[in-house]
Coordinates of C-alpha atoms and ligand atoms in Angstrom, one line a residue:
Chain A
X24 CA 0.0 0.0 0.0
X25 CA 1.4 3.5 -0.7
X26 CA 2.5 5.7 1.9
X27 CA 0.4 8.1 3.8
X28 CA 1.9 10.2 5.5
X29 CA 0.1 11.3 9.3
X30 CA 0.1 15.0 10.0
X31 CA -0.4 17.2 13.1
X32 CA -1.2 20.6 12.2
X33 CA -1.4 23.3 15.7
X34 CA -3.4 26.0 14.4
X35 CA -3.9 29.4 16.3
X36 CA -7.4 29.8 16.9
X37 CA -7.9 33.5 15.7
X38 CA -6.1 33.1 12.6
X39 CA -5.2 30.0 11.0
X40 CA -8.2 27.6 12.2
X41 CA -10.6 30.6 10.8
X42 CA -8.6 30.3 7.8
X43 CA -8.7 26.5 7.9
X44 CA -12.8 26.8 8.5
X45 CA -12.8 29.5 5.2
X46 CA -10.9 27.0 2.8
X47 CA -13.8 24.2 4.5
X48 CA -16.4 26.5 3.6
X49 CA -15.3 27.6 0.5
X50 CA -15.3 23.9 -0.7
X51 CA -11.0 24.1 -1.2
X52 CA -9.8 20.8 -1.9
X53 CA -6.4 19.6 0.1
X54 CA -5.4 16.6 1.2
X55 CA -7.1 15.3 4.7
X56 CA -3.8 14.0 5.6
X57 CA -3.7 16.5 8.4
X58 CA -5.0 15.9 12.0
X59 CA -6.1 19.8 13.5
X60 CA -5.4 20.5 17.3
X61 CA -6.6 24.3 18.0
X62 CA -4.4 25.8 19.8
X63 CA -5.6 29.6 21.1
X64 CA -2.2 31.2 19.8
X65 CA 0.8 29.7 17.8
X66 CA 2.6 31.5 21.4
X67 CA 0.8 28.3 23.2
X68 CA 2.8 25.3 21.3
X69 CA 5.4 24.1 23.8
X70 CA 8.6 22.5 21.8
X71 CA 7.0 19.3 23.9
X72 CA 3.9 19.4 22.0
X73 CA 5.9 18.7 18.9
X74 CA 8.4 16.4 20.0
X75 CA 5.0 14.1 21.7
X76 CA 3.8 14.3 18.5
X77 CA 6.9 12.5 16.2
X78 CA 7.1 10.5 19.0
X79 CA 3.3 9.1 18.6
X80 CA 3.5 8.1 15.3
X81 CA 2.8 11.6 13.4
X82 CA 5.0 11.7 10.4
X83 CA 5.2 15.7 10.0
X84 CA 4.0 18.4 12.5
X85 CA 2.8 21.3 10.7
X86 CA 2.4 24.6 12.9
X87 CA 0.2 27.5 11.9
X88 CA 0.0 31.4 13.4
X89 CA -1.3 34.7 12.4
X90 CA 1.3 36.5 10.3
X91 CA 4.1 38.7 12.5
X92 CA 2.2 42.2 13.2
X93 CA -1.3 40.2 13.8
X94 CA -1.7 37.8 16.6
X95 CA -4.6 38.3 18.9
X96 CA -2.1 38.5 21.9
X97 CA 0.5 40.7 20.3
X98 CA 3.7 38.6 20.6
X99 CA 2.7 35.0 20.8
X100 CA 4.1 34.4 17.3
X101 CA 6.9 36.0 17.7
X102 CA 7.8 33.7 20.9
X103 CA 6.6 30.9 18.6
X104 CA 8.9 32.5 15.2
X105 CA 11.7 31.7 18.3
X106 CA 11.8 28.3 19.5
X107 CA 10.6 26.7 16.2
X108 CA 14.1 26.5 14.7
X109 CA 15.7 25.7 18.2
X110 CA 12.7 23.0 18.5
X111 CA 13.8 21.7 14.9
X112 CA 17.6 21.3 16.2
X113 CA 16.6 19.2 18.9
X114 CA 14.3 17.2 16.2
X115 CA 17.7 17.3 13.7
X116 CA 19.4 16.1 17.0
X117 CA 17.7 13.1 17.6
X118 CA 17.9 11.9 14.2
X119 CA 14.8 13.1 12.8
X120 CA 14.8 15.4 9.9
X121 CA 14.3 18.7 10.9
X122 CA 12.2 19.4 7.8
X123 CA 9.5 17.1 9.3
X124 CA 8.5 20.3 11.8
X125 CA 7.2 23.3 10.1
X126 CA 6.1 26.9 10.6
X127 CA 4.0 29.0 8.2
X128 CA 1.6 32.0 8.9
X129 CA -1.8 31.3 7.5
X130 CA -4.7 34.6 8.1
X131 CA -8.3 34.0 8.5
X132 CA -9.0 35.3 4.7
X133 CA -6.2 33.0 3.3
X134 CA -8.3 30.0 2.6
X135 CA -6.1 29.6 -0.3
X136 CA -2.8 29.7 1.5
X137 CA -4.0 27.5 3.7
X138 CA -5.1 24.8 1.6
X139 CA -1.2 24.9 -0.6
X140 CA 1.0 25.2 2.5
X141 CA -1.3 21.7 3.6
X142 CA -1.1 20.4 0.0
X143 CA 2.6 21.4 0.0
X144 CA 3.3 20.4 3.3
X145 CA 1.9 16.7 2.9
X146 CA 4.0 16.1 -0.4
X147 CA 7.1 17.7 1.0
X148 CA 6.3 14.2 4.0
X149 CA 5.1 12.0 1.2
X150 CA 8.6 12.4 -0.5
X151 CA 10.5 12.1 3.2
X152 CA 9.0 8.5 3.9
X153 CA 7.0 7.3 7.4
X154 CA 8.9 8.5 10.0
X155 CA 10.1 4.8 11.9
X156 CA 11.3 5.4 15.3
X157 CA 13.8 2.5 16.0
X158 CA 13.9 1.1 19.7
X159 CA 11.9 3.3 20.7
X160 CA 9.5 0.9 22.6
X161 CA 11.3 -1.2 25.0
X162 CA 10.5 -4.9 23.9
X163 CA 10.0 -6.9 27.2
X164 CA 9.3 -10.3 25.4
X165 CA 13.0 -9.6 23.6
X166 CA 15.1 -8.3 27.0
X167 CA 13.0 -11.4 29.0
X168 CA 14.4 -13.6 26.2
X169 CA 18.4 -12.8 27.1
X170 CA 17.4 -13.5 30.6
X171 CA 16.5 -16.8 29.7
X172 CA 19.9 -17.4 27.8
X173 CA 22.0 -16.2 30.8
Chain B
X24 CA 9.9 -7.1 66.4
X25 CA 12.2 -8.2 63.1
X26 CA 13.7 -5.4 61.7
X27 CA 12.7 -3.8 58.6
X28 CA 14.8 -4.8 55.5
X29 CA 16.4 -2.8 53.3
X30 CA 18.4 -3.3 49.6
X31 CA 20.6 -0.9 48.3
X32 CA 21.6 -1.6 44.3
X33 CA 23.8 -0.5 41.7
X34 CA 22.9 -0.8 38.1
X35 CA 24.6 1.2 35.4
X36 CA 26.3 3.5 37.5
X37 CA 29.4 5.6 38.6
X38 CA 28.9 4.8 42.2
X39 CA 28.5 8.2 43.5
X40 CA 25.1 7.3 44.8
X41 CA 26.6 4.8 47.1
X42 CA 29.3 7.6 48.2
X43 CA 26.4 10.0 48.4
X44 CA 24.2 7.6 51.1
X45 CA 28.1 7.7 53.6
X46 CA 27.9 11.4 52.3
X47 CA 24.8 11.1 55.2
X48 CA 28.0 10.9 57.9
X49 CA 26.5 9.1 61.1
X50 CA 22.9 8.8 59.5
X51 CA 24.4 5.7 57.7
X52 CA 24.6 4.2 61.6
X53 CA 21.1 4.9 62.1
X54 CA 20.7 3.5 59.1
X55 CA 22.0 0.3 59.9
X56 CA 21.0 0.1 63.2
X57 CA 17.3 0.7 62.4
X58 CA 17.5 -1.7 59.2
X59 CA 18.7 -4.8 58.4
X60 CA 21.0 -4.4 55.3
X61 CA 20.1 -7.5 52.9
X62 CA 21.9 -6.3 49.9
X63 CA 24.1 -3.5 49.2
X64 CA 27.1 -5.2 47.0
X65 CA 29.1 -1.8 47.2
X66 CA 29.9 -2.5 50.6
X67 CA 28.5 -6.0 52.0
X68 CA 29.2 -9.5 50.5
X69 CA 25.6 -10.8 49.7
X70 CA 25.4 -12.8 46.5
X71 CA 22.3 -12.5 43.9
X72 CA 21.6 -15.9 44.8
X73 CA 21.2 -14.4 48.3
X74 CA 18.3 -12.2 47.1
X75 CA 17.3 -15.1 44.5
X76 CA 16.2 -17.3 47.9
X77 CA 14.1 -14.1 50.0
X78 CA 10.1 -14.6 49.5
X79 CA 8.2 -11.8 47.6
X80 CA 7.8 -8.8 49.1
X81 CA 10.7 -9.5 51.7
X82 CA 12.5 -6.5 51.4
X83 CA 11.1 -3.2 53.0
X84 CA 13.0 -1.1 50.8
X85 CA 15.1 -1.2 47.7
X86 CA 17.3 1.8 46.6
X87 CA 17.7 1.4 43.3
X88 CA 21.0 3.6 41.7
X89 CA 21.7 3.2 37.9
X90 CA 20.5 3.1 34.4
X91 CA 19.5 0.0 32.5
X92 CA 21.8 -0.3 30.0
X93 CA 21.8 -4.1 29.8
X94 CA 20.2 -7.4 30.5
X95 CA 22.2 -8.0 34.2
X96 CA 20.7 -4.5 35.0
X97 CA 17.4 -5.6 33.7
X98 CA 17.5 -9.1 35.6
X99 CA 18.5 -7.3 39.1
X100 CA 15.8 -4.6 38.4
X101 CA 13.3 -7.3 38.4
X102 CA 14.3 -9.3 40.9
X103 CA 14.7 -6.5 43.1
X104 CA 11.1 -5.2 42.0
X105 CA 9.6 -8.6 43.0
X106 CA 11.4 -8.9 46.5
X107 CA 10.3 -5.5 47.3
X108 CA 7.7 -3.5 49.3
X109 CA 8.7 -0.5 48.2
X110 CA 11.5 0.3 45.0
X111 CA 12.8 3.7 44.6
X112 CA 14.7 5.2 42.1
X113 CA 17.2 6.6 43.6
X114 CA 19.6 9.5 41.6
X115 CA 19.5 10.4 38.1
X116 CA 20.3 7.3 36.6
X117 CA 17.6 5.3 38.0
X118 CA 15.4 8.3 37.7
X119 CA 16.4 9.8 34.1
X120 CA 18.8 7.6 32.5
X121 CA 21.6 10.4 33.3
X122 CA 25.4 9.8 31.8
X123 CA 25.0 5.9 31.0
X124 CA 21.9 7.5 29.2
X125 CA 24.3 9.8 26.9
X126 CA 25.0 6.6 24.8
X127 CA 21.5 6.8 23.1
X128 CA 22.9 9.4 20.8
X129 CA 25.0 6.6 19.0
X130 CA 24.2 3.0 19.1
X131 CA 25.6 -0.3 20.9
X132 CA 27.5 -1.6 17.8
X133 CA 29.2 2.0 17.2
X134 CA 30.1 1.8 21.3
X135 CA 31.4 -1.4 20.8
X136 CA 33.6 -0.7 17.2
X137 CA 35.0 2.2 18.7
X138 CA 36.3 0.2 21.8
X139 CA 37.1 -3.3 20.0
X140 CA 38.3 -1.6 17.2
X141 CA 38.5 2.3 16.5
X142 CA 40.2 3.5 19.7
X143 CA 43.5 4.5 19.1
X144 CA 45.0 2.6 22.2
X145 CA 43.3 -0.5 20.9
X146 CA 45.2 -3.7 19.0
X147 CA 43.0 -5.8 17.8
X148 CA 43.9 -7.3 14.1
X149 CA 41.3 -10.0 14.2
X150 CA 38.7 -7.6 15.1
X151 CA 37.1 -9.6 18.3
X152 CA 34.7 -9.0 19.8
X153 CA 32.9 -9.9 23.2
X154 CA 30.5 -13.3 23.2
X155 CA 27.5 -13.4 25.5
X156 CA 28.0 -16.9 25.3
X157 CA 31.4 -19.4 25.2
X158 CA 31.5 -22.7 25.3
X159 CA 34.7 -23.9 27.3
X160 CA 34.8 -28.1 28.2
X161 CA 33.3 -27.0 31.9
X162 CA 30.4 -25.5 30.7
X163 CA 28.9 -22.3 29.2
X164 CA 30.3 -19.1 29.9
X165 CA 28.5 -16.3 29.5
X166 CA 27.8 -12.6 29.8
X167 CA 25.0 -9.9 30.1
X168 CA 23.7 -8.5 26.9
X169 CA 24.5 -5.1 25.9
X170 CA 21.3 -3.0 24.6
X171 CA 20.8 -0.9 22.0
X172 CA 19.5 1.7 24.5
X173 CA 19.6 2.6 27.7
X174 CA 16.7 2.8 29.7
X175 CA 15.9 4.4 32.8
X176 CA 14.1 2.2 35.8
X177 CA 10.4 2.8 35.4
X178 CA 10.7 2.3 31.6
X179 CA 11.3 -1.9 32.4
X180 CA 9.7 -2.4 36.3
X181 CA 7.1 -0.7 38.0
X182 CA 8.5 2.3 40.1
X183 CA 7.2 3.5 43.7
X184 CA 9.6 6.9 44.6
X185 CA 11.7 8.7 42.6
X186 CA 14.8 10.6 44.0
X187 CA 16.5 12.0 41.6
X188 CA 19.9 14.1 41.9
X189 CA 23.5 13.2 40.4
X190 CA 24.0 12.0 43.4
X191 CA 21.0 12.5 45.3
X192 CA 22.2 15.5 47.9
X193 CA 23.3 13.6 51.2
X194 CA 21.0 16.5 53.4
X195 CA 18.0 15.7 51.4
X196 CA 18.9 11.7 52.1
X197 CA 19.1 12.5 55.6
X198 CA 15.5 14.3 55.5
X199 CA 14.5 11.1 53.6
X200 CA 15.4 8.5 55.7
X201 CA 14.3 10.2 58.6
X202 CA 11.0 10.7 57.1
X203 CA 10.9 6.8 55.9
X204 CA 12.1 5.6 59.7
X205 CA 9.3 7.9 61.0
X206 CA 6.7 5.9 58.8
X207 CA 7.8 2.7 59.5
X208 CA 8.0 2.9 63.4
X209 CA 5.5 4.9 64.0
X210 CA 2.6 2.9 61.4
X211 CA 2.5 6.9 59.4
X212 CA 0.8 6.5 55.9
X213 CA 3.2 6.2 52.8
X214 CA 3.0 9.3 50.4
X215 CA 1.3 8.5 47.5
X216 CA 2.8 6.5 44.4
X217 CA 5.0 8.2 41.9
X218 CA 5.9 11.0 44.5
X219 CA 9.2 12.9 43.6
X220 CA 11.1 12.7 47.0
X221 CA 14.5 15.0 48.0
X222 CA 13.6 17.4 45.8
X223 CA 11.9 20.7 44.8
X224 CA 8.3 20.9 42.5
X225 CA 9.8 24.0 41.0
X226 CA 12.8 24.8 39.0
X227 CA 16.5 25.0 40.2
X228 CA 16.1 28.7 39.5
X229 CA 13.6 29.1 42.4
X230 CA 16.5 28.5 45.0
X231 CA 19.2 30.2 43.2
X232 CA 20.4 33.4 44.7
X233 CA 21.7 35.5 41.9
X234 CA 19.9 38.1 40.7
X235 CA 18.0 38.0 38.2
X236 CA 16.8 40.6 35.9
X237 CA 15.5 41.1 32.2
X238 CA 17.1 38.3 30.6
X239 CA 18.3 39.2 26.6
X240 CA 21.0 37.0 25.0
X241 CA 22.6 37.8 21.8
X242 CA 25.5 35.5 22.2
X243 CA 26.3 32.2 24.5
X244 CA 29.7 32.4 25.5
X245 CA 31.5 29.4 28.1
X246 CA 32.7 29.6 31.1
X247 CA 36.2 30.1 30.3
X248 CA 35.7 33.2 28.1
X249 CA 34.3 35.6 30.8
X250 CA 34.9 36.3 34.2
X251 CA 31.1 36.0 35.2
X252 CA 29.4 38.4 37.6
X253 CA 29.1 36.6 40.7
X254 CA 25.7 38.1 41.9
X255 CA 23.9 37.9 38.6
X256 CA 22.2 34.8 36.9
X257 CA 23.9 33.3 34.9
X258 CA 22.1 32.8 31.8
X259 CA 21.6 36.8 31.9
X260 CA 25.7 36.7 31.4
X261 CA 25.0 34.6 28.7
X262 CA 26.4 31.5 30.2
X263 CA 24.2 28.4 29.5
X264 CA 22.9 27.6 33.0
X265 CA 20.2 24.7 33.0
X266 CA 18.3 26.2 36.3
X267 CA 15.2 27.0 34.3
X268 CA 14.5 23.4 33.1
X269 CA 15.9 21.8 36.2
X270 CA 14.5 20.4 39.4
X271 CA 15.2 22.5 42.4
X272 CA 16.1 20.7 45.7
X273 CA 19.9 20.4 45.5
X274 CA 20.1 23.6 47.2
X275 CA 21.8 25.5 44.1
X276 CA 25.0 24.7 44.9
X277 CA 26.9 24.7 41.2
X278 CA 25.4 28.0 40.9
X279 CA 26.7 29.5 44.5
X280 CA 29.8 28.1 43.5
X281 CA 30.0 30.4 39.8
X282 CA 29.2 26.8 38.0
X283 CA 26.0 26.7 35.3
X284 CA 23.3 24.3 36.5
X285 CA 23.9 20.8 34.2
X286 CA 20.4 19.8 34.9
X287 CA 21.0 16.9 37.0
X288 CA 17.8 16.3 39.1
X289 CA 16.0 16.3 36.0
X290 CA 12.6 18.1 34.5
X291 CA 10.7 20.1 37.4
X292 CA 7.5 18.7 38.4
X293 CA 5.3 18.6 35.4
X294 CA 7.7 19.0 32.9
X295 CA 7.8 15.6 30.7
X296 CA 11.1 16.9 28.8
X297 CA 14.1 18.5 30.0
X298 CA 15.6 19.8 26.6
X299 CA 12.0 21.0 25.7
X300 CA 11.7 23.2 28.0
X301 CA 15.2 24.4 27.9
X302 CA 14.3 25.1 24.6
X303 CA 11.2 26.7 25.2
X304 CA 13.7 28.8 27.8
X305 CA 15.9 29.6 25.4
X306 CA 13.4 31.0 23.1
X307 CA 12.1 33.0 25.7
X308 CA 15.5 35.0 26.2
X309 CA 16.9 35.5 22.4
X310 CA 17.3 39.0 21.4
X311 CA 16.5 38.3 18.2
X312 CA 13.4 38.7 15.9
X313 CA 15.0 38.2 12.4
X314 CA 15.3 34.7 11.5
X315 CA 18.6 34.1 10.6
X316 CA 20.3 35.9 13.4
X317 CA 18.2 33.3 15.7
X318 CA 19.7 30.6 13.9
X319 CA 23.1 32.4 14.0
X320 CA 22.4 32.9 18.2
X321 CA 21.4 29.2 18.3
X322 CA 24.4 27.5 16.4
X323 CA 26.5 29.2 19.3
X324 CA 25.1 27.0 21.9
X325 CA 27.7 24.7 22.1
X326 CA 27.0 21.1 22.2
X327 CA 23.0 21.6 22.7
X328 CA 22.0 18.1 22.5
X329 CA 24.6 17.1 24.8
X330 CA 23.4 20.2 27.5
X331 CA 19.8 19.8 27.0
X332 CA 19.8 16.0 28.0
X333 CA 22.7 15.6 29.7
X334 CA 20.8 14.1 32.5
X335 CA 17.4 12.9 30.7
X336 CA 18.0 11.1 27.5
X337 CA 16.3 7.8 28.0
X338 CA 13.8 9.2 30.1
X339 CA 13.1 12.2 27.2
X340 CA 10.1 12.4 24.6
X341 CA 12.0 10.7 22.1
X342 CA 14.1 8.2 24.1
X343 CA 16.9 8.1 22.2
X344 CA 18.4 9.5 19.0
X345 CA 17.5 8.1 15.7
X346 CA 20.3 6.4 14.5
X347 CA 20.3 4.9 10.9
X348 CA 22.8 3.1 8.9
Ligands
FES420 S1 -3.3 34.3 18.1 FE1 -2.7 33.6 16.1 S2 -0.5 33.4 16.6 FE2 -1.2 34.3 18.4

């Protein structure tokens, strides 16, 4: 079976989920790859929130925010413009590629914007391959099997 | 009455939790006078087998030191966890993963080229490696099982306490074993399960003693390139300190003495990853709005990965770095 790839998308709930809604509304088509937590600013997404994500078996986290100049609390996307790339080293650091995390502004009139960064974003994923976390569980039946050995 | 039994245990470890529990001076006599001491290979000569023959449940008390890194670890850490009333994990290993935990940024056949192979003080034409298992006329030889990644305690048996520290701070052992002694004799309820104890809810930070101000960095520097201010924090001077994303209880005492916090007793209460929130820290503190000159800011932290989880790896979000061939 081909690839799909699993999304998370944090959306800011004054901007980008009212742009999301529009592009609904408006009938756009883009790919329902993406699974949409509503966040009340982009400010709110803790570097946590992304690294739970890749770590529960979402293949790309997507994160959306009012453009700089517009969010509903003033600064929230600036602190989020911050620790994004800092949040993608620690990503790049544990062997995940940092292109798997993304940023993008997305306004409650850009239905259209919305829609191609998604469309965009899911290819860009589709072209990366399912994220595998190796040994990430801890296999009891496997470590109860060495004891037997010993 | 029969006294109470207590375990003390080393797993993957440096042993500094065993100096850190005679750190406790003449508490470690009240200690053994109030307990019997079943196990505790660092300093008495009972066997696994010893522990192998005690009924379930036998043991009051286990501390439990260091990571589980492989299958001896894992075997002890079960046995203990079925011969015990109560298991604690006791200092950062146990608790976090700590150093041992480093080694899930590279993998257990890279650790084992670089030593059987690679290292430059290593001659070894025929390239050989360890066996778990040898066959000699006697019988089978054998040894434990190195993993692929280290794990901390409550990732393989179920936990009860947590104390965490690099070692655990011998005052806040003292408090602890008073506190445990006062339960036992006197029949006090046992805090709940899971409880965090020796240590702080809130961050290092909370108990530091520098001052702190507004807090804008343009540029991390080390130690060694300034002579740091030695009333203000740290991180203000632009020294990576871990205080924010670090459990308080150790009494700040790398920070009184002009050191950066290293994060060793691990995420503050409610924090589920260390190097997040440092990250999220960080970010906070950047005097910086123009993309690339936060990258620029960023790529001077020097060995981030290394910082952020120093103490917390196997016990981090992701677990381990993703390793592929
Ligand atoms: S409210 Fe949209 S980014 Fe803050």
């Amino acid at each position: 079976m081909s690839f799909e790839p699993r999304l998370v998308g944090f959306l800011c709930n004054w901007c980008s989920y009212t742009g999301a809604d529009l592009a609904g509304t408006a009938r756009m088509k883009y790919p329902p790859n993406m699974r949409v937590i509503r966040v009340m600013c982009s400010g709110r997404v803790d570097p946590n929130f992304i690294l739970e994500a890749l770590a529960h078996g979402a293949d790309g986290v997507l994160v959306l925010g009012c453009h700089p100049g517009d969010c509903h609390y003033a600064e929230g996307n600036y602190k989020c413009r911050k620790r994004l790339p800092i949040t993608k080293r620690l990503v790049e650091g544990m062997g995940i590629e940092p292109q798997r995390v993304r940023l993008e502004w997305v306004s409650a009139s850009e239905a259209s914007r919305f829609s191609e960064v998604v469309t965009e974003f899911t290819e860009q994923i589709r072209v990366l391959g399912p994220l595998k976390l190796e040994d990430w569980t801890f296999d009891r039946a496997a470590a109860d099997a060495q004891l037997e050995h010993n | 009455m029969a006294k109470p039994k207590l375990a003390l245990y080393w797993a993957s470890s440096c042993g500094g939790c065993e100096i850190a529990v005679l750190d406790t001076e003449l508490k470690v006599l009240e200690i053994a006078d109030f307990f019997d001491i079943v196990f505790w290979p660092c300093a008495t000569d009972f066997k696994y087998d010893d522990v192998r023959a005690m009924k379930d449940g036998e043991i009051t008390l286990t501390l439990f030191n260091g990571a589980i890194r492989n299958s001896e670890n894992y075997e002890l850490a079960k046995l203990l966890r079925q011969k015990s009333v109560v298991l604690c994990a006791f200092g950062s290993c146990a608790a976090d993963g700590c150093i041992p935990g480093l080694a899930n940024f590279t993998t257990a056949e890279e650790i084992l080229r670089y030593v059987y192979e690679d290292s430059p003080s290593t001659v070894n034409p025929e390239k050989i490696r360890p066996q778990t298992e040898y066959a000699v006329p006697e019988g089978v030889l054998s040894i434990p099982h190195f993993w692929n990644t280290v794990r901390n305690l409550s990732q393989v048996v179920d936990v009860d306490y947590i104390m965490p520290g690099c070692p655990p701070q011998p005052d806040q052992i003292k408090l602890v074993v008073d506190a445990v002694i006062d339960i036992l004799k006197n029949g006090k309820p046992l805090p709940p399960k899971g409880t965090v104890l020796g240590a702080d809810e809130r961050a290092c930070c909370d108990e530091c003693p520098r001052k702190k101000d507004v807090k804008t960095i343009k540029k991390f520097v080390r130690p060694h390139e300034i002579i740091p201010d030695p009333e203000i924090c740290l991180l203000e001077q632009g020294i990576l300190c871990m205080g924010p994303a670090t459990r308080g209880g150790c009494g700040a005492k790398c920070v009184n003495a002009g050191v950066p916090c290293r994060g060793c007793y691990g995420p503050p209460a409610n924090v589920r990853d260390q190097g997040a929130k440092m990250a999220s820290a960080i970010a906070g503190v950047l005097d910086a709005d123009d993309p690339s000159e936060i990258d620029a800011i960023i790529a001077g932290i020097p060995d981030m990965m290394g910082t952020f989880y120093r103490f917390s790896l196997p016990h981090s979000t992701l677990r381990r770095k993703q390793v592929r061939a």
